[in-house]
Amino acid sequence: MVSGLHRPTKLVIDRQAIKANIQQEMQTLPQTTELWAVVKANGYGHGMVEVVTTAKSAGATGFCVAILDEALALRQAGFTEPILVLGITSPTYAKVAAVAHISLTVGSQEWLAAALPILQSGALTTKLAVHFAVDSGMGRIGFRDAAGLQAADTFLQQHVEFELEGLFTHFATADEKDTTYFKQQVAKFQQMRQALATEPRYVHVSNSATSLWHAACNGNMVRFGVALYGLNPSGTALSAPYPLQPALTFVSELVFVKQIQAGDAVSYGATYHAKQAEWVGTLPVGYADGWQRRLQGFHVLINGQYCEIIGRVCMDQMMVRLPAQLPVGTKATLVGENGGQTISLQDVADYAHTIHYEIACNLTDRVPRTYLPEKS
Ligand SMILES: *Cc1c(COP(=O)(O)O)cnc(C)c1O
């Protein structure tokens, strides 16, 4: 996608905030527990390679991604740390992963059986590192019973092409006040892990929420995702044990300013009509940038004042009501701090009836990311 370098709409990512979030988390972890930074979906919209660079300098010792291509992109960028693909990769690419020293998630013996001939074709000097996923109640991927896990483990031990590097599960409700279901999942996982002949190098169960609020079950690695970006995994339900620093700011500038009269309409469908003479500013940002159409009626910050988004958000532009005539070029903040006021990704998500994860990773590549340095 073409990046808009000649347009005043951009994301500013604060590397120091990311570093601080990771370092704060690492201080709560025992020495023997590693932190792997979850950087899938372009680092939750923040920029994968830049986030990985910062996470590494903060002390992360590995990385988790969702798909093989993201892992390959990190290898391409020169990173040599362990990388785990959290989703299911087609067994067709088992060899591609093995050659690049990328660890894959496996949730069935059938997968191993299908990958075996791929790994056996031609000379292979490296084993494929595998993490067995246990479905303890998330209902997404993984082994659902001890017998299946045990059989796959046996199969794996019988074939030198594989190496069992990890065992993990994922919780559905670690970010909720009510811990009933969470505890059931913990119990299921503890029971399932007995099925393995020997425990692998990594046993891991924690996303950000688990690591923040249920650290006791962490295992020896945590898959730290959303919190490293300074976002509370629970939204507003639970408070984080230390202050998280949001890393993302989204800014633009007024590119056109005009006065409209009572009755004049704004944007597609002419759904907005001015009640009186009003100053209206146009911002060069729209739903093609990830600023959803449903954000009509929400606001941006200009000179520390909330300005309503009026009329429909267009693909590439949107209009805001200004408190007064303002010059073209005046800064507008869509997410972040402006003149002592703040709009958080959580605020945007609340208005759009979704979660901040979705808002962040929907920000498209058309919006260039710029980076504030971390302190050394
Ligand atoms: C995305 C993901 C994570 C990270 O979750 P956060 O809530 O962002 O910390 C961890 N584990 C798995 C399996 C995931 O898919």
Coordinates of C-alpha atoms in Angstrom, one line a residue, residues 36-355:
W36 CA 8.4 -12.9 24.4
A37 CA 6.9 -9.8 22.7
V38 CA 3.7 -10.5 20.7
V39 CA 4.1 -8.4 17.5
K40 CA 1.5 -9.9 15.2
A41 CA -0.6 -7.8 12.8
N42 CA 2.2 -5.3 12.3
G43 CA 2.9 -5.0 16.0
Y44 CA -0.8 -4.3 16.7
G45 CA -0.6 -1.5 14.1
H46 CA 2.5 0.1 15.7
G47 CA 5.0 -1.3 13.2
M48 CA 6.4 -4.8 13.7
V49 CA 10.1 -4.3 13.0
E50 CA 10.4 -1.2 15.1
V51 CA 8.5 -2.7 18.0
V52 CA 10.7 -5.8 17.9
T53 CA 13.9 -3.6 17.9
T54 CA 12.6 -1.8 21.0
A55 CA 11.3 -4.9 22.7
K56 CA 14.7 -6.5 22.2
S57 CA 16.5 -3.6 23.8
A58 CA 14.0 -3.7 26.7
G59 CA 14.9 -7.4 27.4
A60 CA 12.4 -9.5 25.4
T61 CA 14.1 -12.7 24.4
G62 CA 11.7 -14.0 21.8
F63 CA 8.8 -13.0 19.6
C64 CA 5.3 -14.3 18.8
V65 CA 3.5 -13.7 15.6
A66 CA 0.2 -15.0 14.1
I67 CA 1.3 -16.2 10.7
L68 CA 4.4 -17.6 9.1
D69 CA 4.9 -14.6 6.8
E70 CA 5.3 -12.3 9.8
A71 CA 8.0 -14.6 11.2
L72 CA 9.8 -14.8 7.9
A73 CA 9.7 -11.0 7.7
L74 CA 11.4 -10.8 11.0
R75 CA 14.1 -13.2 9.8
Q76 CA 14.5 -11.2 6.7
A77 CA 15.0 -8.1 8.9
G78 CA 17.9 -9.9 10.5
F79 CA 16.4 -11.0 13.9
T80 CA 17.9 -14.3 15.2
E81 CA 15.8 -14.7 18.4
P82 CA 13.3 -17.5 18.8
I83 CA 10.0 -16.8 17.0
L84 CA 6.8 -18.7 17.5
V85 CA 3.9 -18.7 15.1
L86 CA 0.8 -18.8 17.2
G87 CA -1.7 -19.8 14.5
I88 CA -1.9 -23.0 12.5
T89 CA 0.5 -23.0 9.6
S90 CA -0.1 -25.4 6.7
P91 CA 2.1 -28.5 7.0
T92 CA 3.2 -27.7 3.4
Y93 CA 5.4 -25.0 4.9
A94 CA 7.0 -27.1 7.6
K95 CA 10.3 -27.1 5.9
V96 CA 10.2 -23.3 5.2
A97 CA 9.8 -22.8 8.9
A98 CA 12.5 -25.4 9.9
V99 CA 15.1 -23.8 7.6
A100 CA 14.4 -20.4 9.0
H101 CA 14.4 -21.7 12.6
I102 CA 10.8 -20.6 13.2
S103 CA 8.8 -22.5 15.8
L104 CA 5.3 -23.6 14.8
T105 CA 2.2 -24.3 16.8
V106 CA 0.8 -27.8 16.4
G107 CA -2.7 -28.9 17.6
S108 CA -3.1 -32.4 16.2
Q109 CA -1.2 -35.5 15.4
E110 CA -2.5 -35.3 11.8
W111 CA -0.6 -32.1 11.4
L112 CA 2.7 -33.9 12.4
A113 CA 1.9 -36.8 10.0
A114 CA 1.3 -34.4 7.1
A115 CA 4.4 -32.4 7.8
L116 CA 6.7 -35.4 8.1
P117 CA 7.1 -36.2 4.4
I118 CA 7.7 -32.5 3.7
L119 CA 10.5 -32.4 6.2
Q120 CA 11.9 -35.7 4.9
S121 CA 12.0 -34.5 1.3
G122 CA 15.6 -33.5 0.5
A123 CA 18.3 -33.0 3.1
L124 CA 17.2 -31.2 6.2
T125 CA 19.9 -30.2 8.7
T126 CA 17.6 -28.5 11.2
K127 CA 14.6 -30.0 13.1
L128 CA 11.3 -28.3 13.1
A129 CA 10.7 -26.8 16.6
V130 CA 7.1 -27.4 17.7
H131 CA 4.9 -26.0 20.4
F132 CA 1.9 -28.1 21.3
A133 CA -1.2 -26.1 21.8
V134 CA -3.7 -27.3 24.4
D135 CA -7.3 -26.2 24.1
S136 CA -8.1 -25.9 27.7
G137 CA -11.3 -24.0 27.0
M138 CA -10.6 -21.2 24.5
G139 CA -12.2 -23.5 21.8
R140 CA -9.9 -22.2 19.0
I141 CA -7.0 -24.5 18.3
G142 CA -5.2 -27.3 20.1
F143 CA -5.4 -30.7 21.7
R144 CA -8.6 -31.2 23.7
D145 CA -7.8 -34.4 25.5
A146 CA -4.8 -36.0 27.2
A147 CA -4.9 -39.1 25.0
G148 CA -4.6 -37.1 21.8
L149 CA -1.8 -35.1 23.2
Q150 CA 0.0 -38.2 24.5
A151 CA -0.3 -39.9 21.1
A152 CA 1.1 -36.8 19.3
D153 CA 3.9 -36.6 21.8
T154 CA 4.8 -40.3 21.1
F155 CA 4.7 -39.7 17.4
L156 CA 6.9 -36.7 17.7
Q157 CA 9.5 -38.6 19.9
Q158 CA 9.7 -41.3 17.2
H159 CA 10.6 -38.8 14.4
V160 CA 13.9 -36.9 14.6
E161 CA 12.5 -34.3 12.2
F162 CA 10.7 -32.7 15.1
E163 CA 11.7 -31.2 18.4
L164 CA 9.2 -30.4 21.1
E165 CA 10.1 -26.9 22.2
G166 CA 7.0 -25.8 24.0
L167 CA 3.6 -26.6 25.5
F168 CA 1.0 -23.9 25.9
T169 CA -2.5 -22.9 26.3
H170 CA -4.5 -19.7 25.9
F171 CA -7.1 -18.3 28.3
A172 CA -10.5 -16.9 27.2
T173 CA -11.3 -14.8 30.3
A174 CA -8.0 -13.8 31.9
D175 CA -9.1 -10.2 31.6
E176 CA -12.3 -10.6 33.5
K177 CA -13.2 -10.1 37.2
D178 CA -14.9 -13.4 37.5
T179 CA -12.2 -16.1 37.6
T180 CA -14.5 -19.2 37.6
Y181 CA -13.8 -20.1 33.9
F182 CA -10.2 -19.1 34.1
K183 CA -9.7 -21.5 37.0
Q184 CA -11.3 -24.3 35.1
Q185 CA -8.9 -23.7 32.2
V186 CA -5.9 -23.7 34.5
A187 CA -7.1 -27.1 36.0
K188 CA -7.6 -28.5 32.5
F189 CA -4.1 -27.5 31.4
Q190 CA -2.5 -28.8 34.6
Q191 CA -4.2 -32.2 34.0
M192 CA -3.2 -32.2 30.2
R193 CA 0.4 -31.4 30.7
Q194 CA 0.8 -34.7 32.7
A195 CA 0.3 -36.5 29.3
L196 CA 3.8 -35.5 28.1
A197 CA 6.7 -37.9 28.6
T198 CA 9.0 -35.0 29.4
E199 CA 8.3 -31.3 29.7
P200 CA 9.7 -29.2 26.9
R201 CA 11.9 -26.1 27.3
Y202 CA 9.0 -23.7 27.4
V203 CA 5.7 -24.1 29.2
H204 CA 3.6 -20.9 28.7
V205 CA 0.1 -19.9 29.3
S206 CA 0.1 -16.1 29.7
N207 CA -1.1 -13.4 27.4
S208 CA -0.8 -9.9 28.9
A209 CA -3.9 -10.3 31.0
T210 CA -2.8 -13.5 32.6
S211 CA 0.7 -12.1 33.3
L212 CA -0.8 -8.9 34.8
W213 CA -3.5 -10.5 37.0
H214 CA -2.7 -14.2 37.3
A215 CA 1.1 -14.2 37.4
A216 CA 1.2 -17.3 39.6
C217 CA 0.4 -19.5 36.7
N218 CA 2.9 -17.9 34.3
G219 CA 5.2 -20.8 33.5
N220 CA 8.7 -20.0 32.2
M221 CA 7.7 -17.6 29.4
V222 CA 5.0 -15.0 28.9
R223 CA 3.5 -14.0 25.6
F224 CA 3.2 -10.3 26.3
G225 CA 1.1 -8.5 23.7
V226 CA -1.3 -5.6 24.1
A227 CA 0.1 -4.3 27.4
L228 CA 3.5 -3.7 25.8
Y229 CA 1.8 -1.1 23.7
G230 CA 0.5 0.5 26.9
L231 CA -3.1 -0.8 26.5
N232 CA -5.0 -2.4 29.3
P233 CA -6.1 -5.8 28.1
S234 CA -9.3 -5.7 30.1
G235 CA -10.3 -2.3 28.7
T236 CA -11.5 -0.6 31.9
A237 CA -12.7 -3.7 33.8
L238 CA -9.5 -4.3 35.8
S239 CA -6.7 -1.9 36.7
A240 CA -3.2 -2.7 35.8
P241 CA -0.7 -3.3 38.7
Y242 CA 1.5 -0.6 37.3
P243 CA 0.8 2.4 35.0
L244 CA 0.8 1.4 31.4
Q245 CA 2.1 4.0 29.0
P246 CA 0.2 4.2 25.6
A247 CA 2.7 4.3 22.8
L248 CA 0.5 5.5 20.0
T249 CA -0.5 9.0 18.9
F250 CA -2.5 9.7 15.8
V251 CA -2.4 13.2 14.4
S252 CA -3.4 15.2 11.4
E253 CA -3.9 18.8 10.3
L254 CA -6.7 21.0 9.0
V255 CA -6.3 21.2 5.2
F256 CA -9.4 23.2 4.5
V257 CA -11.5 25.6 6.7
K258 CA -14.8 27.3 5.9
Q259 CA -17.8 28.8 7.4
I260 CA -21.2 27.3 6.7
Q261 CA -24.6 28.7 7.4
A262 CA -27.7 27.5 9.2
G263 CA -29.2 24.6 7.2
D264 CA -26.1 23.8 5.2
A265 CA -25.3 20.1 5.0
V266 CA -22.0 18.2 5.4
S267 CA -20.8 15.0 3.8
Y268 CA -22.4 12.0 2.1
G269 CA -26.1 11.5 2.6
A270 CA -26.3 15.1 3.8
T271 CA -27.0 13.8 7.3
Y272 CA -25.6 16.8 9.1
H273 CA -27.2 20.2 8.9
A274 CA -25.7 23.3 10.6
K275 CA -28.1 24.8 13.2
Q276 CA -26.4 28.2 12.9
A277 CA -23.3 29.7 11.2
E278 CA -20.5 27.3 12.0
W279 CA -16.7 27.0 11.2
V280 CA -15.9 23.6 9.7
G281 CA -12.5 22.1 9.2
T282 CA -11.6 19.2 6.9
L283 CA -9.0 16.6 8.0
P284 CA -7.3 14.3 5.4
V285 CA -8.1 11.1 7.2
G286 CA -10.9 8.6 6.6
Y287 CA -12.0 5.0 6.8
A288 CA -9.3 3.9 4.3
D289 CA -6.8 4.9 7.1
G290 CA -8.7 2.8 9.6
W291 CA -10.7 5.7 11.1
Q292 CA -14.0 3.9 10.9
R293 CA -17.2 5.4 9.5
R294 CA -19.0 4.7 12.7
L295 CA -16.9 7.4 14.4
Q296 CA -19.2 10.1 13.1
G297 CA -20.3 12.0 16.1
F298 CA -17.0 11.3 18.0
H299 CA -14.4 14.0 18.3
V300 CA -10.8 15.0 17.8
L301 CA -8.7 17.5 19.8
I302 CA -7.7 20.8 18.4
N303 CA -5.9 23.3 20.7
G304 CA -7.0 21.3 23.7
Q305 CA -10.7 21.4 22.7
Y306 CA -12.9 18.6 21.7
C307 CA -14.3 19.1 18.1
E308 CA -17.1 16.9 16.9
I309 CA -16.8 14.8 13.8
I310 CA -19.8 16.0 11.8
G311 CA -21.4 14.2 8.9
R312 CA -20.2 10.8 7.6
V313 CA -16.6 9.9 7.7
C314 CA -15.5 9.5 4.1
M315 CA -12.9 7.2 2.7
D316 CA -10.1 9.8 2.8
Q317 CA -11.5 12.9 4.6
M318 CA -13.7 13.9 7.4
M319 CA -15.1 17.2 8.7
V320 CA -15.0 18.6 12.2
R321 CA -16.9 21.5 13.8
L322 CA -14.5 24.1 15.0
P323 CA -14.9 26.5 18.0
A324 CA -13.8 29.4 15.8
Q325 CA -12.1 30.2 12.6
L326 CA -8.7 28.4 12.6
P327 CA -5.9 28.5 10.1
V328 CA -5.2 25.7 7.7
G329 CA -2.3 23.7 9.1
T330 CA -3.7 23.7 12.7
K331 CA -2.8 20.4 14.4
A332 CA -5.5 17.9 15.2
T333 CA -5.1 14.9 17.5
L334 CA -7.2 11.8 16.9
V335 CA -5.6 9.7 19.5
G336 CA -3.2 11.1 22.2
E337 CA -2.7 14.2 24.1
N338 CA -3.4 17.7 22.9
G339 CA -3.4 20.9 25.0
G340 CA -3.8 19.0 28.3
Q341 CA -6.7 16.8 27.0
T342 CA -6.4 13.2 25.9
I343 CA -8.3 10.9 23.6
S344 CA -7.2 7.3 24.3
L345 CA -7.6 4.3 22.0
Q346 CA -10.0 3.0 24.7
D347 CA -12.2 6.1 24.2
V348 CA -12.3 5.5 20.4
A349 CA -13.1 1.8 21.0
D350 CA -15.9 2.6 23.5
Y351 CA -17.5 5.0 21.0
A352 CA -17.2 2.4 18.2
H353 CA -18.5 -0.4 20.4
T354 CA -15.3 -2.5 20.1
I355 CA -12.0 -3.1 21.8

